[in-house]
PDB file of C-alpha atoms in Angstrom:
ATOM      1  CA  UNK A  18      84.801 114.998 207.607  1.00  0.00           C
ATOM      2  CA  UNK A  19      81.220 114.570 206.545  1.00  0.00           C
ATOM      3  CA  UNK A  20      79.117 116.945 208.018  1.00  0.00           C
ATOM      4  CA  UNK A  21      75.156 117.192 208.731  1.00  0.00           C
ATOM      5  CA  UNK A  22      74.071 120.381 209.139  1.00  0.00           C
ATOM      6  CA  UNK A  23      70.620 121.981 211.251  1.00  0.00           C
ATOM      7  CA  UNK A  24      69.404 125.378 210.794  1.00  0.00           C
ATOM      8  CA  UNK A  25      70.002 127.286 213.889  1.00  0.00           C
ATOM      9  CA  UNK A  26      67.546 127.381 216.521  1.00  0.00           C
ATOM     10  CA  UNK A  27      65.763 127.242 218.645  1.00  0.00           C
ATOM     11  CA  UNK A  28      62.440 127.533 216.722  1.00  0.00           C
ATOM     12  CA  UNK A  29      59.072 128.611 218.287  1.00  0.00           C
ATOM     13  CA  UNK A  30      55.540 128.239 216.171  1.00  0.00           C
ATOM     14  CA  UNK A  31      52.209 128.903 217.518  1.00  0.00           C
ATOM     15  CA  UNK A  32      49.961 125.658 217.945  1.00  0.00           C
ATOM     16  CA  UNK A  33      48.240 125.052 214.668  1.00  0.00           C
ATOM     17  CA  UNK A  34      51.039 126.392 212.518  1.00  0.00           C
ATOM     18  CA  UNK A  35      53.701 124.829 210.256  1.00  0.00           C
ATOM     19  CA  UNK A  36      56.924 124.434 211.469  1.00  0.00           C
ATOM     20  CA  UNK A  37      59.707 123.397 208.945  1.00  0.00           C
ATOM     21  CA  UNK A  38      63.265 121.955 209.984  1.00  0.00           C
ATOM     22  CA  UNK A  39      65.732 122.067 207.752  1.00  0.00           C
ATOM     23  CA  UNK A  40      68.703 119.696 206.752  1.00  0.00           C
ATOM     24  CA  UNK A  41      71.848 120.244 204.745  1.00  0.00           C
ATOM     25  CA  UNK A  42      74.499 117.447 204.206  1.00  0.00           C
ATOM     26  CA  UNK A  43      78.275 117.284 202.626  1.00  0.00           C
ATOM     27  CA  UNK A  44      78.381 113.871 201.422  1.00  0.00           C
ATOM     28  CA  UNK A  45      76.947 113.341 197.821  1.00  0.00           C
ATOM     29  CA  UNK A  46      76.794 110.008 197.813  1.00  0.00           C
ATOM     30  CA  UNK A  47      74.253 109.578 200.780  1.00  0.00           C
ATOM     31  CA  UNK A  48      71.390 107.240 200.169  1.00  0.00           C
ATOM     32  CA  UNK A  49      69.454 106.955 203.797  1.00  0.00           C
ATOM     33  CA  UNK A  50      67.866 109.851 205.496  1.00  0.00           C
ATOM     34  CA  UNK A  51      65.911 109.894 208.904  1.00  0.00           C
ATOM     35  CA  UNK A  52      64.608 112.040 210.909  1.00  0.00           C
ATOM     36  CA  UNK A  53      64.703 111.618 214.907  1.00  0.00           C
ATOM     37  CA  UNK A  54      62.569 113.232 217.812  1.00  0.00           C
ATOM     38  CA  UNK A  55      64.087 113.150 220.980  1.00  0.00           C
ATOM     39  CA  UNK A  56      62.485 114.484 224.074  1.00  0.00           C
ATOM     40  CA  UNK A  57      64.174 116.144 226.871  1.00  0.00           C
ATOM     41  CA  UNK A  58      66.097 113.303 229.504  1.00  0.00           C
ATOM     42  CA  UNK A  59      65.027 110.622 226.644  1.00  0.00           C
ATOM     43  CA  UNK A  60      66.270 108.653 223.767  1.00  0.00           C
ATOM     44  CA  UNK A  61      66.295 109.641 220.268  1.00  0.00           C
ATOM     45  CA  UNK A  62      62.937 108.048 218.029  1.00  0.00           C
ATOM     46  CA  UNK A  63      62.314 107.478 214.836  1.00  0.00           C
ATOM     47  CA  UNK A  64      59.569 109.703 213.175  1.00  0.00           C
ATOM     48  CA  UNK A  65      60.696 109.651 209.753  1.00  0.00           C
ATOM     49  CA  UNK A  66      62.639 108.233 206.732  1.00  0.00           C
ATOM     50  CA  UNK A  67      63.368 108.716 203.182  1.00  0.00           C
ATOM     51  CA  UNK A  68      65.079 107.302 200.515  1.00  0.00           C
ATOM     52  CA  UNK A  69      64.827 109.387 197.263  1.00  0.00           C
ATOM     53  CA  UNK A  70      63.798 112.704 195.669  1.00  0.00           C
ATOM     54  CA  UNK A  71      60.475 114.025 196.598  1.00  0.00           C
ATOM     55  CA  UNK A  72      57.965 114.117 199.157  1.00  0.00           C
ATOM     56  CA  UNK A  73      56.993 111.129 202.052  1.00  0.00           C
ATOM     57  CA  UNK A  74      54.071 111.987 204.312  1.00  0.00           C
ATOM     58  CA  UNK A  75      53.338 110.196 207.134  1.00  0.00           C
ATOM     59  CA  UNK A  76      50.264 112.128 209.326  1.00  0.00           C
ATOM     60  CA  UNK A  77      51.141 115.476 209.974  1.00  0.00           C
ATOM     61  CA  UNK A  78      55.028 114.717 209.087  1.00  0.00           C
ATOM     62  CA  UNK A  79      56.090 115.521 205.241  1.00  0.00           C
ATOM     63  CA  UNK A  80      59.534 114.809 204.813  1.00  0.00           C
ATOM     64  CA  UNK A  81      61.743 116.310 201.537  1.00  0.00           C
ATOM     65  CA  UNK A  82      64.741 115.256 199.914  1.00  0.00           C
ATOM     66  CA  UNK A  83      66.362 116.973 197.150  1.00  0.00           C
ATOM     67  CA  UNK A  84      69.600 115.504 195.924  1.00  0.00           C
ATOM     68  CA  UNK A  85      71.229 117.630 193.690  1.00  0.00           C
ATOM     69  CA  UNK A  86      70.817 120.536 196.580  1.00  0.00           C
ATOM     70  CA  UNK A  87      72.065 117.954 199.122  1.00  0.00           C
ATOM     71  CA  UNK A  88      69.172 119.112 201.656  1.00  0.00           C
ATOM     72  CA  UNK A  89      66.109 117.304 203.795  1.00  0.00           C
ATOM     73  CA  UNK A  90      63.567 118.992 205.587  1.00  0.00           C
ATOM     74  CA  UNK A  91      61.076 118.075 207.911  1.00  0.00           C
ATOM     75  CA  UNK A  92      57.773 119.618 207.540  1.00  0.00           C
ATOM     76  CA  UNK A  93      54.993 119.396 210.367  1.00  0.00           C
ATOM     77  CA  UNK A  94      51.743 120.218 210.018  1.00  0.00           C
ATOM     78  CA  UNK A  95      48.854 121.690 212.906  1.00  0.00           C
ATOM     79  CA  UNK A  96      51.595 121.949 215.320  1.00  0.00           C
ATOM     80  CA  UNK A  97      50.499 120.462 218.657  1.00  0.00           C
ATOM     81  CA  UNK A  98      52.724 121.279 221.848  1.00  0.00           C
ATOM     82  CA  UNK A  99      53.438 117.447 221.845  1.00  0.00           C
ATOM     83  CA  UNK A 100      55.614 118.106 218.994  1.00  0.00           C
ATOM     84  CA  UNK A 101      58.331 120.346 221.068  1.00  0.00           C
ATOM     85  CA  UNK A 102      61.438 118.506 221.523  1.00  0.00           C
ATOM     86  CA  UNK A 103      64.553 118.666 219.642  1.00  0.00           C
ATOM     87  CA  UNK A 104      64.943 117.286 216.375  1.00  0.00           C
ATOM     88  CA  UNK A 105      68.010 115.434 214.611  1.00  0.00           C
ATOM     89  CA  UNK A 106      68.574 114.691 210.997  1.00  0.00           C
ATOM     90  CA  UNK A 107      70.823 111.625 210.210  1.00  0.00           C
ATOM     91  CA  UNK A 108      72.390 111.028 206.994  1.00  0.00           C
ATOM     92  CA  UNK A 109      74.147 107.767 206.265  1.00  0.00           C
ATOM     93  CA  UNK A 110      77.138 108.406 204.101  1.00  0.00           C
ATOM     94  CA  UNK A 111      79.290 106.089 201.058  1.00  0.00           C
ATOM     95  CA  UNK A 112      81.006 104.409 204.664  1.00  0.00           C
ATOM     96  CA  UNK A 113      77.797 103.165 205.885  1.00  0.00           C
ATOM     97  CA  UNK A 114      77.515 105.287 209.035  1.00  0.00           C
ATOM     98  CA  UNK A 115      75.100 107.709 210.104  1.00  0.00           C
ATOM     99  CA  UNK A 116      76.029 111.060 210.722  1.00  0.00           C
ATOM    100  CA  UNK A 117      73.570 113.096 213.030  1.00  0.00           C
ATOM    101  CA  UNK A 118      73.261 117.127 212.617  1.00  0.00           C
ATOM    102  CA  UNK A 119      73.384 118.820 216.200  1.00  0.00           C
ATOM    103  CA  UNK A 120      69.493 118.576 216.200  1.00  0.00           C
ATOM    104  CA  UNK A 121      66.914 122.100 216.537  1.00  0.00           C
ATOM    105  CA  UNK A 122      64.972 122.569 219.665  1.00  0.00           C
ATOM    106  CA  UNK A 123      61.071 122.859 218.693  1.00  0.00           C
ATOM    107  CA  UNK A 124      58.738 125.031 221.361  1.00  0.00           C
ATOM    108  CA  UNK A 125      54.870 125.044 220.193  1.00  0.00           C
ATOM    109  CA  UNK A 126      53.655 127.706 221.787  1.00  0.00           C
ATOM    110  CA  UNK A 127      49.812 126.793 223.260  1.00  0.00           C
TER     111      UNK A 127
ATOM    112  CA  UNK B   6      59.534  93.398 226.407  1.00  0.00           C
ATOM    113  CA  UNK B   7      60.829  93.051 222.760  1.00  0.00           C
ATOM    114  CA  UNK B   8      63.686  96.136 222.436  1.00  0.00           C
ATOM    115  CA  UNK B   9      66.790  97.097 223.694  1.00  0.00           C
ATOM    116  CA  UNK B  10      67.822  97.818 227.218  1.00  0.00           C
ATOM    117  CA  UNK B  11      71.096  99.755 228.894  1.00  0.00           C
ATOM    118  CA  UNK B  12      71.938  99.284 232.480  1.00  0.00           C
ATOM    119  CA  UNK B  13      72.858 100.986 234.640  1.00  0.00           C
ATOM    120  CA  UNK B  14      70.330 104.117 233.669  1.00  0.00           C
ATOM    121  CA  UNK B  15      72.588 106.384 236.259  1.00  0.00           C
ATOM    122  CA  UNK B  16      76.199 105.527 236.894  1.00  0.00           C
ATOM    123  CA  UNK B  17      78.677 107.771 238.840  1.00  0.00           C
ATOM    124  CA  UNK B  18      81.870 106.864 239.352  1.00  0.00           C
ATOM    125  CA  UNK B  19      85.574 108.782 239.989  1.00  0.00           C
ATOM    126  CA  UNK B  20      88.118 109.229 237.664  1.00  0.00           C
ATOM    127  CA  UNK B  21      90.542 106.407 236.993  1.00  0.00           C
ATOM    128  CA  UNK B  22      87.706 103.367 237.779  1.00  0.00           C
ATOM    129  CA  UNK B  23      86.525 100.911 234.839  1.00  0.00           C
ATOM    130  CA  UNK B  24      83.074 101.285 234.158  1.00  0.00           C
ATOM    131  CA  UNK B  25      80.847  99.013 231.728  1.00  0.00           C
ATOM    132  CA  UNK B  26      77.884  99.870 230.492  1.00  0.00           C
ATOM    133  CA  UNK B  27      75.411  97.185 228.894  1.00  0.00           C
ATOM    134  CA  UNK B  28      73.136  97.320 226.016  1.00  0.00           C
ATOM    135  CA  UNK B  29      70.958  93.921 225.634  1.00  0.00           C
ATOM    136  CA  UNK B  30      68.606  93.584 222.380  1.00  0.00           C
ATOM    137  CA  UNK B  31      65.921  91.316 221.537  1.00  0.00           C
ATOM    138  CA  UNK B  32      65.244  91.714 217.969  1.00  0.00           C
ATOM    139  CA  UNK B  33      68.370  89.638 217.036  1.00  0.00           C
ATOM    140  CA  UNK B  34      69.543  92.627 214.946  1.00  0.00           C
ATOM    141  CA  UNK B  35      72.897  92.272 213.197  1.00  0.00           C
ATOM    142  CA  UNK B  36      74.355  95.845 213.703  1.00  0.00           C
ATOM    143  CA  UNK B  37      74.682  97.511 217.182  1.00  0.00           C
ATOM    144  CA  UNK B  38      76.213 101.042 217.982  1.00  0.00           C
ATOM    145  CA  UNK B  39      77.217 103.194 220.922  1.00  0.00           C
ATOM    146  CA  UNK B  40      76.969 107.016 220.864  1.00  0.00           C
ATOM    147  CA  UNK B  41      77.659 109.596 223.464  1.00  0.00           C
ATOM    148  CA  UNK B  42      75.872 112.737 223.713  1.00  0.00           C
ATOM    149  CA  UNK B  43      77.165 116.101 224.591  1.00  0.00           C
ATOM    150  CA  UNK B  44      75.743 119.626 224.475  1.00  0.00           C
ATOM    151  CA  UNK B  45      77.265 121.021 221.502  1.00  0.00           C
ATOM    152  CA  UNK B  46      78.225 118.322 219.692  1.00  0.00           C
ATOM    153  CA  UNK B  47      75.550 116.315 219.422  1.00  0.00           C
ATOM    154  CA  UNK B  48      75.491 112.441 219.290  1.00  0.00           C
ATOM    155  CA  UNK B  49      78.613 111.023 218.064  1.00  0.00           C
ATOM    156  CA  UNK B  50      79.530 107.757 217.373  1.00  0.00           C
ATOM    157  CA  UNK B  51      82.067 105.436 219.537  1.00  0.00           C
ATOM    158  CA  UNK B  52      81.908 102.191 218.288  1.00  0.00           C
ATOM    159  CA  UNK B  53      79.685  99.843 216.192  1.00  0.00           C
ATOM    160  CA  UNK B  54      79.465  96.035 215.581  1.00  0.00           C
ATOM    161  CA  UNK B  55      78.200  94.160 212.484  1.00  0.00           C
ATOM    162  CA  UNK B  56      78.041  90.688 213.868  1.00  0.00           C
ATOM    163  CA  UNK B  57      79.196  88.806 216.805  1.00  0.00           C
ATOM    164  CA  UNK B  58      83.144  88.984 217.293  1.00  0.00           C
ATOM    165  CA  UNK B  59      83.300  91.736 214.694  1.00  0.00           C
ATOM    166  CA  UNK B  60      83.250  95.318 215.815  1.00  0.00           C
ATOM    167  CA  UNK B  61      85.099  98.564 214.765  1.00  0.00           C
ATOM    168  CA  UNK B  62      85.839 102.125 215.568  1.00  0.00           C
ATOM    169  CA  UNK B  63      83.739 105.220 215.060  1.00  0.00           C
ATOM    170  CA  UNK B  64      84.385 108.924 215.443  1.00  0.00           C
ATOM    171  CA  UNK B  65      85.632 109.039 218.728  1.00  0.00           C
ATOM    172  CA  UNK B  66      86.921 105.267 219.958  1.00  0.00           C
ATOM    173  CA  UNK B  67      89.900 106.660 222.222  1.00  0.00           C
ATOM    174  CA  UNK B  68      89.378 105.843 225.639  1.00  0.00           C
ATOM    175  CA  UNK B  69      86.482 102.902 225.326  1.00  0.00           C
ATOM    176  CA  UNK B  70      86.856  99.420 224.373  1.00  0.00           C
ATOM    177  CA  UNK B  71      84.046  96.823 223.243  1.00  0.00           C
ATOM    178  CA  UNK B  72      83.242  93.331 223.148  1.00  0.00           C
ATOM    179  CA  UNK B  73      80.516  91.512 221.235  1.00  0.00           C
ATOM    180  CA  UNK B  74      80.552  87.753 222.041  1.00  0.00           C
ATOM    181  CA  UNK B  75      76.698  86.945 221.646  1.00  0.00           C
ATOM    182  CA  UNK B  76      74.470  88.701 218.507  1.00  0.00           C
ATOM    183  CA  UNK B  77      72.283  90.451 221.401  1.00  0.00           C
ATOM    184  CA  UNK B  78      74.829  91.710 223.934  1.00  0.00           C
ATOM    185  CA  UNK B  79      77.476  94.880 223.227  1.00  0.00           C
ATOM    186  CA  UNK B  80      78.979  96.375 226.404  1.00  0.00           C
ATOM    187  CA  UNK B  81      80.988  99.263 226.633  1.00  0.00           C
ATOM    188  CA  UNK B  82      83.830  99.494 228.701  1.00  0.00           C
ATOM    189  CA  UNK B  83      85.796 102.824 230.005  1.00  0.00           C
ATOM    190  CA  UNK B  84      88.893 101.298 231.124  1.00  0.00           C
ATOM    191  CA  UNK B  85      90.250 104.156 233.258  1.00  0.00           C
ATOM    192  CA  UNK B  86      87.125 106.803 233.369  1.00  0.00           C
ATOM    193  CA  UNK B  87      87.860 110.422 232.963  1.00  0.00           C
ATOM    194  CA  UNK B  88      86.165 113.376 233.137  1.00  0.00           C
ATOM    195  CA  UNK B  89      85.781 114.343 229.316  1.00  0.00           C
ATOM    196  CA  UNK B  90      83.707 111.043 229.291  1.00  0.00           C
ATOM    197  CA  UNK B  91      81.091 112.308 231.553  1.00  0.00           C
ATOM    198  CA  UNK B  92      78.022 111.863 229.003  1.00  0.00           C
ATOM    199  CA  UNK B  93      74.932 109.915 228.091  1.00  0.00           C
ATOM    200  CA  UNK B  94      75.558 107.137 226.343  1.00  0.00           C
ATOM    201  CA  UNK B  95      73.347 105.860 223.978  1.00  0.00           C
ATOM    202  CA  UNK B  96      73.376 101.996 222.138  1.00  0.00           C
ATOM    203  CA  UNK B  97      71.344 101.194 219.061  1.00  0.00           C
ATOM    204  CA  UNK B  98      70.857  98.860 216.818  1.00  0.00           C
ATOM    205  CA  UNK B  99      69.634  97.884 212.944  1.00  0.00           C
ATOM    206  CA  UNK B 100      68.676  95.290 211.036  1.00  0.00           C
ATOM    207  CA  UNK B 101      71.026  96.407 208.543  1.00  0.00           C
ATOM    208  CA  UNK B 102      73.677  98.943 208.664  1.00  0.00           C
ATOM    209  CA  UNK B 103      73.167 102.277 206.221  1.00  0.00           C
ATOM    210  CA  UNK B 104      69.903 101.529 204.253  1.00  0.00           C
ATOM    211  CA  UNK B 105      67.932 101.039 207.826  1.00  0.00           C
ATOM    212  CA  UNK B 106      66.883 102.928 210.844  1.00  0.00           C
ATOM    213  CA  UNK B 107      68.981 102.676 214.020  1.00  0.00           C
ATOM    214  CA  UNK B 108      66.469 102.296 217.422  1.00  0.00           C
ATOM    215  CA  UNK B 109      68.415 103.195 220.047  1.00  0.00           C
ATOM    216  CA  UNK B 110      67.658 102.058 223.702  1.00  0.00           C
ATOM    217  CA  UNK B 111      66.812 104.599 226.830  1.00  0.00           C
ATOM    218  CA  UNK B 112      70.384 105.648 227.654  1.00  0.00           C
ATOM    219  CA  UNK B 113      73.020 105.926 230.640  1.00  0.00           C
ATOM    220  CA  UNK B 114      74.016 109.326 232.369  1.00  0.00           C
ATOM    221  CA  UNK B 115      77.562 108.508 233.290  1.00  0.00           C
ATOM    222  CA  UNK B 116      79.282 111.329 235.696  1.00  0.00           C
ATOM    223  CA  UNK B 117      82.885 110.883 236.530  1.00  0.00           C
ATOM    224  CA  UNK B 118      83.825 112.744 239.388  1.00  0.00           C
TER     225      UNK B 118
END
């Protein structure tokens, strides 16, 4: 079973701040990586994707994928209460399929 | 509106009745999915499509069946609803399967009584 893992949550950051979601996955051979935002009572939204090693920013987003440790994090800069929802990590695996993590509940506290 | 739409948005139903749920999309993408969602497990895949008339299982299957005669159409069908498949059910669809995004459409809260 390939797995996606999400630290545990949930995880609460004071507006302004940096709040950093982390990503761990089990299948080595994964090549596509996305992160999701989903809102409470909605449907789950693109905000980010990555491909290879390194860094991709995207406004306040900064995704990171390292290989070799098999993790992806989501970094988000100045924190805006906007930003709390839950986000979900995807991974697609060798078969083709994406695999979501159970996602980690954001609160920005005003 | 370009995108992809689910009807019904609310469905409840009683155990034992076939419900189908819809998923329409107008970006003439080749892949389409269904998930459910469920506190504590997160969203897990049911079944997927690459084309028209082809379509195969995903993590859970057991329980649903699925059709895909036209590119833009998938429906999902509960043959005999029961209660384990109370959920929200979420389509989606990609250009391309694995190397692409999925953009999934609003999603149907299904309660079977």
């Amino acid at each position: 079973q390939k797995e996606v893992e999400q630290n545990s949550g949930p995880l609460s950051v004071p507006e302004g701040a940096i709040a950093s979601l982390n990503c761990t996955y089990s299948d080595r051979v994964s090549q596509s990586f996305f992160w999701y935002r989903q809102y409470s009572g909605k449907s789950p939204e693109l905000i980010m994707s990555i491909y290879s090693n390194g860094d991709k920013e995207d406004g306040r987003f900064t995704a990171q994928l390292n290989k070799a440790s098999q993790y992806v994090s989501l970094l988000i800069r100045d924190s805006q209460p906007s930003d709390s929802a839950t986000y979900l990590c995807a991974v697609t695996g060798a078969n083709s399929k994406l695999t979501f993590g159970k996602g980690i509940t954001l609160s920005v506290r005003p | 509106d370009a995108g992809i739409t689910q009807s019904p948005r609310y469905k409840i139903t009683e155990t034992g009745r076939q419900v189908t749920l819809m998923c329409h999309q107008t970006w003439s993408h080749s892949y389409m999915f269904w998930y459910r969602q469920d506190l504590g497990h997160g969203l897990r895949l049911i079944y997927y499509s690459a084309a028209a008339d082809i379509t195969d299982k995903g993590e859970v299957p057991d329980g649903y069946v699925v059709s895909r005669s036209k590119t833009e159409n998938f429906p999902l069908t509960l043959e005999s609803a029961t209660r384990s498949q109370t959920s929200v059910y979420f389509c989606a669809s990609s250009e391309r399967t694995g190397l692409l995004a999925q953009h999934f459409g609003d999603g149907t809260r299904l309660s079977i009584l």
